[in-house]
Amino acid sequence: MTPPSEYLIELRNVGKHFGGVVALADVSLHIKQGEIYGLIGPNGAGKTTLFNVVTGLYQLDSGAFDFAGKRYTHCKPHLLAQAGIARTFQNIRLFANMSALENIMVGRHLRTHTGIWGALTRHAAARAEERATVQRARELLDYVGIDRAHQTLAKHLSYGEQRRLEIARALATEPKLLALDEPAAGMNATETVALKALLQKIRASGITVLLIEHDVKLIMGLCDRVAVLDYGKKIAEGVPEEVRRDKAVIAAYLGGEVA
Amino acid sequence: MKINLNSKLFNAPIAIALLALPFIIDALFGHGWVRITDFALLYIMLALGLNIVVGYAGLLDLGYIAFFAVGAYTYALLGSPQFGLHWPMVVTLPLGALIACGFGVLLGAPTLKLRGDYLAIVTLGFGEIIRIFLNNLNAPVNITNGPQGISAIDPLQIGSFSFGNSYEWMGMRVDDVHLHYYLFLAFTLLVIFVSRRLEDSRIGRAWVAIREDEVAASAMGVNTRNIKLLAFAMGATFGGISGGLFAGFQGFVSPESFSLMESIMVLCMVVLGGMGNVGGVVLGGVILVALPELFRNAAGPVQQALLGKVVVDPESLRMLMFGLALILVMLWRPAGLWPSTQRRREFDADDGVLQQEQETVYDASK
Ligand SMILES: Nc1ncnc2c1ncn2[C@@H]1O[C@H](COP(=O)(O)OP(=O)(O)OP(=O)(O)O)[C@@H](O)[C@H]1O
Ligand SMILES: [Mg+2]
């Protein structure tokens, strides 16, 4: 047994199926506090499903997972967000008709408390909280490098900006674990380089990052450890160099990018 | 900027105009139109309540009139000869709002997982159930008096001041329709105030986030169940208040007043005026109360003058024109007559993608 303090999140024999499709089979993962952990695998391997399980969008069929020393097996999404898991989505899910700033302000929802009464009376505490929310949202826009777009509706941002905004919105929830589902998808080379720098900055601020990516260069250059999923099974895990040479991994990709 | 709009809404000339309005209308069009104005205010309150559910939170509710009914019957049952109870308005009105709020949660709880069409069907059923209950709760124990409804309801009254009487004031006759106007105006302004404050708050943003993407909202830590229930409860509360005022004003309620058509009418006010925008919803309410009335009054005489007799029944012509007007508005201004800035941008033809492409081309050519 490893002491609980070493790992931020531990998945034990997690299984998830959809009808006959086994999306996750007996997957065990241990992610250390402060690392950037890569999750790769061919299309349909179950990567996104794993994200959906740890963020409470799907209920798992078997196994369990612990986060920050607590068991969260069947738990509502907002409670997992409360516990400190934030995510982005593979096919961007911003609040399309809200401004960039408002998107991030929604991310502050669970760390703020103004209710009906505060909203109606706007008493001193409510006003202070609202000011702090705006302030924090602007900082985060600046942090991910899109501060000039704060009034723009999310759907009017460029693809790369939308991906960044999603990260900023997730950061607004003050996560311990930031789970990113293909953040570089659709980005050009310049944007990807900037994204890499952003992720390093985030890690340096003490946030653990779980990263799904198809961009092998990004994964290899960024991750401390990598796990490979194939047909719902974990077929390899280790430092990037090791995984890259792994026979099973090469076979899974059939001489694709990784090989 | 939102505060600006608030102050714009309540600045001095507008305040004076609002205060003088019933007398201006009285002088120009007569008593009947002041009465119609009173009803318009009740409808505006209803539309603003529904706007919270449909406009902000994006939950399509087709049974909204049920909350109006609950408020109205609460007031009627506790202030009429039906049970011989004559509770004061300061008790029955809040009580009606509270009970309506409870019904809002009651409707909200089992429908939390539903969206769009499914939610619409279930809420529609809910509205009908309430109406049918009111229609049939006269046996075995007579509670609601069934289809006959409840009459001789106590007038709206605060202390010894009754809004149902006429008063002489500085040589001016102030009638019940004028007094009700001021009472309803006060409540409408309150409802507008509450709507605007909520809209521009943590709660309001959570509502819109749910409308935009419920999954993303929950993953960002919004307790979607509670926040949706809150929308249903708030909307229902407004409906309940409006219902109580309606019962006291009209002096008579029957299940007929709470048909599906009424729910649809209120929904039309929200959609036509501009979903999610308080100003638009108010405008929608005014138009949808005033236009049909205008039509009802004008259709007969115009036909008489042109054709020498009334060919088409004014009532059916009214509904026909009403439908036509709605279709035209939806064709020309799909976001409503006065949409929220959000919605307007949503429906903008020149989409962001186009703008972006242009920007990229511009960048590349630099
Ligand atoms: N809600 C669902 N209903 C049915 N099947 C699903 C559902 N979600 C995922 N699946 C299936 O589970 C398998 C794993 O899908 P998943 O989206 O996790 O793959 P992925 O590794 O993220 O792939 P990609 O790289 O294409 O994003 C696929 O076969 C997919 O069709
Ligand atoms: Mg995926």
XYZ file of C-alpha atoms and ligand atoms in Angstrom:
657
model
C 0.000 0.000 0.000
C 1.187 3.444 -0.840
C 0.552 6.241 1.604
C -2.436 8.290 0.471
C -0.528 11.546 0.462
C 1.615 10.624 -2.523
C -1.253 10.407 -5.013
C -3.809 13.034 -5.779
C -6.084 10.715 -7.669
C -6.177 6.947 -7.720
C -8.385 4.869 -9.967
C -8.778 1.246 -8.983
C -10.055 -1.283 -11.501
C -12.459 1.148 -13.030
C -14.886 -0.368 -15.527
C -17.467 1.300 -17.748
C -19.464 -0.115 -20.608
C -22.165 1.094 -22.928
C -24.320 -1.847 -23.882
C -21.847 -4.218 -25.468
C -19.090 -1.636 -25.854
C -16.483 -1.855 -23.129
C -15.207 1.691 -22.868
C -13.076 1.115 -19.776
C -11.961 -2.272 -18.511
C -10.234 -2.636 -15.191
C -8.281 0.587 -15.503
C -6.042 1.549 -12.614
C -4.203 4.844 -12.579
C -2.296 6.726 -9.930
C -1.496 10.346 -10.498
C 0.920 12.138 -8.240
C 0.419 15.555 -6.801
C 2.019 18.156 -9.053
C 2.750 16.090 -12.140
C 1.575 16.421 -15.709
C 0.122 13.061 -16.564
C -0.543 12.198 -20.179
C -3.316 9.932 -21.379
C -3.017 8.709 -24.938
C -4.503 6.029 -27.121
C -6.172 5.509 -30.477
C -9.629 6.876 -31.223
C -12.316 5.243 -29.158
C -9.826 3.958 -26.606
C -11.842 5.294 -23.711
C -9.898 8.424 -22.791
C -12.830 10.786 -22.752
C -14.927 8.177 -20.966
C -12.319 8.132 -18.214
C -12.628 11.910 -17.901
C -16.384 11.645 -17.754
C -16.114 9.091 -14.974
C -13.789 11.145 -12.789
C -15.859 14.296 -13.305
C -19.088 12.526 -12.407
C -20.769 12.855 -15.805
C -20.798 9.051 -16.090
C -21.307 6.687 -13.188
C -18.790 3.866 -13.249
C -19.940 0.235 -13.409
C -17.160 -1.280 -11.326
C -14.125 -0.241 -9.363
C -13.681 3.009 -7.493
C -11.594 6.130 -7.390
C -10.123 8.212 -4.646
C -9.389 11.877 -4.921
C -7.288 13.779 -2.382
C -7.653 10.903 0.048
C -11.442 10.615 -0.194
C -13.537 8.071 -2.026
C -15.693 9.433 -4.813
C -17.291 6.518 -6.544
C -20.771 7.714 -7.303
C -20.802 11.437 -7.048
C -22.512 14.388 -8.711
C -20.420 16.509 -11.104
C -20.733 19.687 -9.066
C -19.476 17.916 -5.951
C -16.415 16.670 -7.797
C -15.818 20.207 -9.008
C -16.167 21.300 -5.401
C -13.635 18.659 -4.372
C -11.178 20.115 -6.870
C -11.502 18.415 -10.250
C -11.994 20.767 -13.181
C -11.993 19.896 -16.831
C -12.234 21.050 -20.392
C -14.135 19.263 -23.141
C -12.927 17.616 -26.319
C -15.599 19.382 -28.329
C -15.493 22.741 -26.569
C -18.475 23.346 -24.311
C -18.392 27.001 -23.443
C -21.479 29.042 -22.589
C -21.660 30.207 -26.168
C -23.841 33.279 -25.705
C -22.122 34.587 -22.616
C -19.089 36.844 -22.811
C -15.638 35.474 -22.130
C -15.657 37.235 -18.779
C -19.052 35.829 -17.794
C -17.920 32.328 -18.726
C -15.140 32.567 -16.193
C -17.453 34.173 -13.643
C -19.619 31.059 -13.838
C -16.466 29.118 -13.008
C -16.328 31.130 -9.769
C -19.839 29.985 -8.859
C -18.826 27.260 -6.448
C -16.235 29.391 -4.678
C -18.692 32.228 -4.054
C -21.843 32.351 -1.979
C -24.146 35.232 -2.867
C -27.698 33.901 -2.864
C -31.079 35.432 -3.614
C -30.934 37.784 -0.668
C -27.488 39.088 -1.520
C -28.447 39.494 -5.171
C -31.546 41.525 -4.253
C -30.126 43.759 -1.567
C -26.572 43.989 -2.871
C -25.321 44.373 0.643
C -21.672 45.190 1.221
C -20.503 41.578 1.314
C -22.355 40.723 -1.899
C -20.896 43.720 -3.702
C -17.413 42.885 -2.491
C -17.800 39.312 -3.666
C -19.066 40.420 -7.076
C -16.130 42.789 -7.459
C -13.705 40.054 -6.480
C -15.341 37.697 -8.995
C -14.910 40.182 -11.833
C -11.373 40.913 -10.722
C -10.443 37.225 -10.611
C -12.069 36.586 -13.982
C -10.045 39.360 -15.566
C -6.859 38.023 -14.025
C -7.591 34.618 -15.450
C -8.305 36.013 -18.906
C -4.957 37.721 -18.682
C -3.341 34.549 -17.362
C -4.378 32.512 -20.404
C -3.606 35.420 -22.706
C -6.999 36.512 -24.032
C -7.725 39.533 -21.848
C -8.512 41.753 -24.829
C -11.525 39.549 -25.577
C -13.348 39.895 -22.279
C -16.518 41.417 -23.738
C -16.652 39.063 -26.706
C -19.220 36.302 -26.736
C -17.541 32.949 -26.311
C -18.812 31.705 -29.640
C -17.232 34.627 -31.444
C -13.750 33.773 -30.210
C -11.314 31.934 -32.430
C -10.845 28.240 -31.907
C -7.578 28.641 -30.049
C -9.051 31.385 -27.861
C -12.044 29.198 -27.037
C -9.735 26.424 -25.870
C -7.894 28.910 -23.676
C -11.117 30.304 -22.310
C -12.191 26.810 -21.348
C -8.947 26.419 -19.427
C -9.463 29.777 -17.713
C -13.025 28.819 -16.768
C -11.762 25.546 -15.305
C -9.017 27.345 -13.378
C -11.629 29.683 -11.915
C -12.992 26.764 -9.898
C -9.624 26.571 -8.069
C -8.950 22.960 -9.004
C -6.368 20.619 -7.565
C -6.587 18.526 -10.708
C -7.047 20.074 -14.126
C -8.192 17.563 -16.723
C -7.726 18.703 -20.328
C -9.327 16.773 -23.173
C -7.279 17.393 -26.325
C -6.571 21.085 -25.663
C -4.315 21.361 -28.733
C -6.861 19.960 -31.170
C -7.407 22.427 -33.973
C -4.566 24.692 -32.882
C -1.820 25.771 -35.237
C 1.873 25.324 -34.398
C 2.278 28.751 -32.773
C -0.797 28.292 -30.642
C 0.401 24.852 -29.550
C 3.738 26.250 -28.405
C 1.918 28.908 -26.400
C -0.372 26.247 -24.942
C 2.646 24.237 -23.832
C 4.030 27.254 -22.011
C 0.634 27.850 -20.403
C 0.423 24.264 -19.149
C 3.899 24.510 -17.671
C 2.911 27.710 -15.942
C -0.180 26.019 -14.540
C 1.814 23.092 -13.259
C 4.351 25.449 -11.690
C 1.468 27.039 -9.776
C 0.937 23.685 -8.062
C -1.973 22.293 -10.053
C -1.806 18.691 -11.185
C -2.592 18.255 -14.865
C -4.202 15.265 -16.561
C -3.814 15.641 -20.284
C -5.418 13.789 -23.193
C -3.627 14.603 -26.408
C -3.055 13.214 -29.850
C -0.149 15.587 -30.452
C 2.718 13.246 -29.584
C 5.353 15.961 -29.552
C 3.374 17.886 -26.990
C 2.852 14.824 -24.807
C 6.503 13.801 -24.979
C 7.786 17.277 -24.245
C 5.391 18.021 -21.417
C 4.398 14.942 -19.456
C 6.154 13.417 -16.493
C 4.342 10.159 -17.041
C 2.077 8.758 -19.683
C -0.544 6.027 -19.722
C -1.766 4.398 -22.897
C -5.320 3.160 -23.307
C -6.437 0.787 -26.022
C -9.934 -0.647 -26.259
C -10.591 0.458 -22.709
C -7.518 -1.243 -21.271
C -4.377 0.346 -19.951
C -1.645 -1.237 -22.026
C 1.334 0.786 -20.843
C 2.378 3.375 -18.296
C 5.638 5.121 -17.556
C 7.896 7.991 -18.520
C 7.324 9.148 -22.105
C 10.536 7.670 -23.535
C 9.753 4.239 -22.132
C 6.189 4.258 -23.377
C 7.271 5.346 -26.787
C 9.359 2.194 -27.227
C 6.795 -0.130 -25.703
C 5.902 -2.973 -28.086
C 2.254 -3.097 -27.109
C 1.932 0.617 -27.693
C 3.559 0.416 -31.098
C 1.250 -2.448 -31.984
C -1.813 -0.508 -30.802
C -0.978 2.397 -33.025
C -0.029 -0.017 -35.882
C 2.982 1.975 -36.891
C 1.101 5.211 -36.382
C 2.406 8.412 -34.905
C 3.995 7.004 -31.758
C 6.057 4.381 -33.569
C -24.136 49.583 -17.950
C -26.910 47.514 -16.478
C -27.267 50.017 -13.668
C -27.717 52.681 -16.330
C -30.673 50.858 -17.708
C -32.110 50.595 -14.230
C -31.898 54.303 -13.662
C -33.191 54.954 -17.161
C -36.220 52.904 -16.273
C -36.982 54.940 -13.186
C -35.973 58.464 -14.063
C -38.196 61.420 -13.286
C -40.137 61.991 -16.547
C -40.945 58.306 -16.807
C -42.020 58.220 -13.175
C -44.381 61.152 -13.730
C -45.712 59.604 -16.927
C -46.379 56.332 -15.115
C -48.192 58.154 -12.325
C -50.335 60.191 -14.689
C -50.989 57.327 -17.096
C -54.321 56.069 -15.732
C -55.826 59.571 -15.858
C -54.490 60.210 -19.340
C -55.907 56.928 -20.539
C -59.158 57.656 -18.754
C -59.458 61.053 -20.384
C -58.553 59.849 -23.855
C -60.166 56.431 -24.104
C -62.394 56.042 -21.093
C -62.682 53.899 -18.042
C -62.618 50.573 -19.849
C -59.100 51.147 -21.027
C -57.807 51.866 -17.542
C -59.190 48.489 -16.592
C -57.376 46.933 -19.524
C -54.183 48.659 -18.393
C -54.611 47.067 -14.979
C -54.881 43.672 -16.603
C -51.824 44.459 -18.701
C -49.831 44.990 -15.512
C -50.969 41.626 -14.160
C -49.921 39.980 -17.411
C -46.568 41.762 -17.346
C -45.925 40.332 -13.885
C -46.803 36.891 -15.182
C -44.588 37.287 -18.215
C -41.682 38.457 -16.058
C -42.098 35.396 -13.861
C -42.152 33.089 -16.853
C -39.160 34.935 -18.252
C -37.066 33.682 -15.349
C -37.897 30.086 -16.182
C -37.888 30.293 -19.984
C -35.761 33.334 -20.733
C -32.986 32.948 -18.191
C -32.856 29.263 -17.337
C -34.058 28.058 -20.740
C -36.686 25.689 -19.357
C -39.751 25.619 -21.576
C -42.783 25.744 -19.276
C -46.194 25.461 -20.909
C -48.179 25.153 -17.698
C -47.138 28.403 -16.134
C -50.692 29.699 -15.729
C -51.173 27.048 -13.024
C -49.205 29.197 -10.589
C -51.415 32.148 -11.412
C -54.377 29.894 -10.627
C -52.869 28.777 -7.336
C -52.336 32.368 -6.249
C -55.822 33.374 -7.357
C -57.600 30.488 -5.637
C -55.597 30.917 -2.445
C -56.773 34.506 -2.271
C -60.320 33.584 -3.285
C -60.796 30.712 -0.840
C -59.445 32.669 2.110
C -61.292 35.869 1.335
C -64.821 35.105 0.196
C -68.114 33.715 1.479
C -67.042 30.284 0.158
C -65.719 29.274 3.594
C -66.827 32.437 5.289
C -63.190 33.382 5.708
C -62.151 36.962 5.226
C -58.445 36.972 5.762
C -56.706 40.235 4.936
C -54.774 40.696 1.736
C -51.493 41.213 3.586
C -51.799 37.576 4.668
C -53.428 35.898 1.691
C -51.284 37.517 -0.971
C -47.933 36.381 0.491
C -49.496 33.055 1.378
C -50.635 32.591 -2.214
C -47.147 33.455 -3.428
C -45.678 30.958 -0.992
C -48.042 28.164 -2.003
C -47.410 28.896 -5.675
C -43.688 28.765 -4.918
C -44.244 25.351 -3.332
C -46.078 24.192 -6.438
C -43.168 25.495 -8.505
C -40.808 23.229 -6.623
C -43.348 20.417 -6.869
C -43.378 20.768 -10.638
C -39.651 21.346 -10.843
C -38.479 18.360 -8.826
C -39.741 15.520 -11.024
C -38.912 17.328 -14.268
C -35.285 18.156 -13.486
C -33.920 15.604 -15.910
C -36.193 16.698 -18.733
C -35.389 19.290 -21.328
C -36.928 20.877 -24.357
C -39.942 19.098 -25.813
C -40.271 16.626 -22.969
C -40.289 19.325 -20.349
C -42.835 21.273 -22.383
C -45.194 18.281 -22.509
C -44.930 17.543 -18.800
C -45.445 21.158 -17.747
C -48.381 21.406 -20.118
C -49.890 18.391 -18.381
C -49.243 19.950 -15.008
C -51.085 23.107 -15.967
C -54.059 21.100 -17.151
C -54.083 18.947 -14.017
C -54.325 22.016 -11.814
C -57.154 23.405 -13.905
C -59.027 20.094 -13.910
C -58.591 19.806 -10.159
C -60.072 23.252 -9.667
C -62.913 22.252 -11.942
C -63.712 19.086 -10.029
C -62.972 19.869 -6.410
C -66.644 20.517 -5.715
C -67.416 16.920 -4.799
C -67.462 14.988 -2.528
C -66.436 17.989 -0.452
C -67.048 21.301 -2.092
C -63.817 23.244 -1.976
C -63.529 25.196 -5.213
C -67.165 25.364 -6.260
C -66.199 23.607 -9.501
C -66.903 25.242 -12.837
C -69.091 27.902 -11.227
C -66.007 29.350 -9.623
C -65.886 31.574 -6.599
C -67.580 34.930 -6.560
C -67.982 37.845 -4.162
C -64.267 37.723 -3.406
C -63.099 40.396 -0.980
C -61.587 43.426 -2.659
C -57.900 44.189 -2.247
C -57.665 46.049 0.998
C -54.896 47.273 3.271
C -56.186 48.083 6.723
C -59.357 50.042 6.140
C -58.246 51.308 2.758
C -60.006 49.397 0.017
C -58.781 49.525 -3.548
C -62.286 48.635 -4.642
C -63.833 51.993 -3.636
C -63.850 55.424 -5.171
C -62.365 58.369 -3.371
C -62.608 62.110 -3.781
C -59.183 63.657 -3.568
C -58.460 67.361 -4.133
C -61.566 67.664 -6.253
C -60.502 64.692 -8.340
C -62.399 61.443 -8.518
C -60.113 58.465 -8.066
C -61.857 55.232 -8.967
C -61.114 51.615 -8.231
C -59.472 51.105 -11.625
C -57.048 53.943 -10.881
C -56.262 52.651 -7.428
C -55.651 49.157 -8.693
C -53.391 50.604 -11.321
C -51.105 52.087 -8.662
C -51.138 48.933 -6.600
C -50.319 46.767 -9.610
C -47.719 49.239 -10.811
C -45.956 49.018 -7.460
C -45.917 45.231 -7.656
C -44.788 45.279 -11.283
C -41.917 47.606 -10.458
C -40.973 45.323 -7.610
C -40.982 42.316 -9.922
C -38.897 44.223 -12.482
C -36.452 45.199 -9.782
C -36.139 41.621 -8.555
C -35.697 40.318 -12.104
C -32.960 42.788 -12.956
C -31.102 42.239 -9.733
C -31.227 38.481 -10.098
C -30.254 38.594 -13.743
C -27.081 40.457 -12.929
C -25.930 38.184 -10.140
C -24.255 34.907 -9.396
C -27.647 33.185 -9.489
C -28.633 34.782 -12.798
C -25.379 33.759 -14.421
C -25.892 30.209 -13.220
C -29.373 30.217 -14.823
C -27.991 31.379 -18.139
C -25.135 28.888 -17.905
C -27.676 26.083 -17.523
C -29.587 27.400 -20.508
C -26.409 27.485 -22.554
C -24.925 24.136 -21.557
C -26.191 22.209 -18.595
C -23.413 19.607 -18.671
C -20.672 22.223 -18.704
C -22.431 24.158 -15.948
C -22.538 21.111 -13.687
C -18.907 20.277 -14.444
C -18.004 23.837 -13.418
C -19.617 23.266 -10.050
C -23.117 24.645 -10.548
C -25.602 22.593 -8.576
C -27.976 22.388 -11.511
C -30.762 20.760 -9.519
C -30.987 23.529 -6.937
C -30.500 26.327 -9.419
C -33.255 25.014 -11.693
C -35.592 24.558 -8.747
C -34.833 28.119 -7.763
C -35.867 29.297 -11.233
C -39.133 27.377 -11.028
C -39.764 28.667 -7.518
C -39.029 32.303 -8.384
C -41.160 32.215 -11.515
C -44.015 30.540 -9.662
C -43.840 33.115 -6.868
C -44.356 35.965 -9.321
C -47.229 34.024 -10.843
C -48.794 33.505 -7.414
C -48.637 37.192 -6.526
C -50.162 38.153 -9.825
C -52.901 35.560 -9.303
C -53.839 36.896 -5.875
C -54.077 40.425 -7.222
C -56.175 39.143 -10.108
C -58.667 37.456 -7.796
C -59.049 40.541 -5.626
C -59.391 42.843 -8.615
C -61.848 40.723 -10.537
C -63.871 39.616 -7.523
C -64.537 36.347 -9.264
C -62.418 33.371 -10.306
C -63.275 30.237 -12.215
C -61.136 27.493 -13.775
C -61.915 28.913 -17.202
C -59.465 31.763 -16.632
C -56.546 29.356 -16.354
C -56.658 27.453 -19.622
C -53.726 26.344 -21.737
C -54.433 29.285 -24.027
C -53.510 31.629 -21.190
C -50.176 29.864 -20.650
C -49.456 30.200 -24.329
C -50.445 33.853 -24.276
C -47.957 34.579 -21.498
C -45.283 32.596 -23.299
C -45.981 34.648 -26.433
C -45.412 37.845 -24.464
C -42.012 36.580 -23.401
C -40.993 35.350 -26.837
C -42.474 38.221 -28.805
C -41.036 40.921 -26.587
C -37.609 39.408 -26.281
C -36.704 36.444 -24.143
C -34.345 37.195 -21.303
C -34.746 40.968 -21.546
C -36.938 42.580 -18.901
C -37.730 45.591 -21.093
C -38.691 43.360 -23.986
C -40.948 41.218 -21.835
C -42.744 44.305 -20.544
C -43.210 45.500 -24.110
C -44.497 42.072 -25.126
C -47.045 42.181 -22.321
C -48.295 45.631 -23.261
C -48.635 44.769 -26.927
C -50.351 41.455 -26.440
C -52.916 42.914 -24.087
C -53.524 46.151 -25.960
C -53.583 45.009 -29.584
C -56.295 42.367 -29.270
C -58.434 44.815 -27.299
C -57.952 47.482 -29.913
C -58.932 44.979 -32.479
C -61.988 43.833 -30.638
C -63.190 47.418 -30.433
C -62.274 48.323 -33.977
C -63.201 45.215 -35.946
C -66.979 45.593 -35.633
C -67.368 49.300 -36.486
C -64.849 49.109 -39.335
C -66.732 46.264 -40.966
C -69.997 48.084 -40.393
C -68.650 51.161 -42.097
C -67.025 49.391 -45.028
C -69.463 46.564 -45.714
C -72.588 47.784 -44.068
C -72.738 44.759 -41.773
C -70.503 42.677 -39.505
C -69.327 39.762 -41.650
C -66.678 38.176 -39.470
C -67.157 37.875 -35.757
C -64.724 40.365 -34.146
C -63.624 37.766 -31.620
C -62.404 35.258 -34.225
C -60.889 38.013 -36.312
C -58.997 39.108 -33.250
C -57.378 35.688 -32.822
C -56.639 35.533 -36.540
C -54.831 38.852 -36.525
C -53.070 37.899 -33.354
C -51.675 34.754 -34.983
C -50.688 36.684 -38.074
C -48.869 39.319 -36.038
C -46.935 36.634 -34.186
C -45.860 34.946 -37.394
C -44.691 38.244 -38.845
C -42.695 39.167 -35.786
C -41.057 35.765 -35.667
C -40.132 36.052 -39.339
C -38.692 39.535 -39.122
C -37.407 39.695 -35.616
C -36.810 36.127 -34.454
C -35.095 37.321 -31.277
C -38.180 39.350 -30.294
C -39.056 43.008 -30.649
C -36.620 44.133 -28.005
C -34.178 41.294 -27.439
C -31.513 41.105 -24.770
C -28.107 42.026 -26.149
C -27.131 38.397 -25.759
C -30.023 37.145 -27.832
C -29.580 39.804 -30.452
C -26.018 38.738 -31.004
C -27.141 35.141 -30.987
C -29.414 35.759 -33.934
C -27.045 38.072 -35.769
C -26.650 37.101 -39.364
C -23.015 38.099 -39.564
C -21.675 35.308 -37.486
C -18.493 35.336 -35.497
C -16.865 32.781 -37.743
C -17.159 35.109 -40.685
C -15.760 37.962 -38.667
C -12.912 35.752 -37.538
C -12.079 34.663 -41.030
C -11.946 38.264 -42.070
C -9.671 39.064 -39.172
C -7.379 36.183 -40.058
C -7.184 37.313 -43.644
C -6.408 40.797 -42.417
C -3.719 39.488 -40.053
C -2.131 37.415 -42.788
C -2.018 40.319 -45.186
C -0.243 42.541 -42.697
N -22.418 7.994 -24.046
C -21.984 6.948 -24.758
N -22.856 6.050 -25.240
C -22.429 4.986 -25.955
N -21.166 4.736 -26.223
C -20.231 5.591 -25.761
C -20.587 6.738 -25.021
N -19.470 7.416 -24.694
C -18.460 6.714 -25.232
N -18.895 5.624 -25.870
C -18.058 4.612 -26.544
O -17.014 4.280 -25.684
C -15.814 4.116 -26.438
C -14.748 5.030 -25.913
O -15.084 6.365 -26.285
P -14.238 7.620 -25.834
O -14.965 8.812 -26.265
O -13.932 7.496 -24.398
O -12.909 7.450 -26.691
P -11.674 8.420 -26.798
O -10.493 7.636 -26.360
O -11.915 9.691 -26.101
O -11.580 8.644 -28.360
P -11.199 9.946 -29.199
O -9.705 9.968 -29.289
O -11.829 9.713 -30.509
O -11.769 11.112 -28.489
C -16.174 4.359 -27.884
O -16.393 3.109 -28.504
C -17.437 5.152 -27.807
O -18.245 4.897 -28.919
Mg -12.138 11.616 -26.648
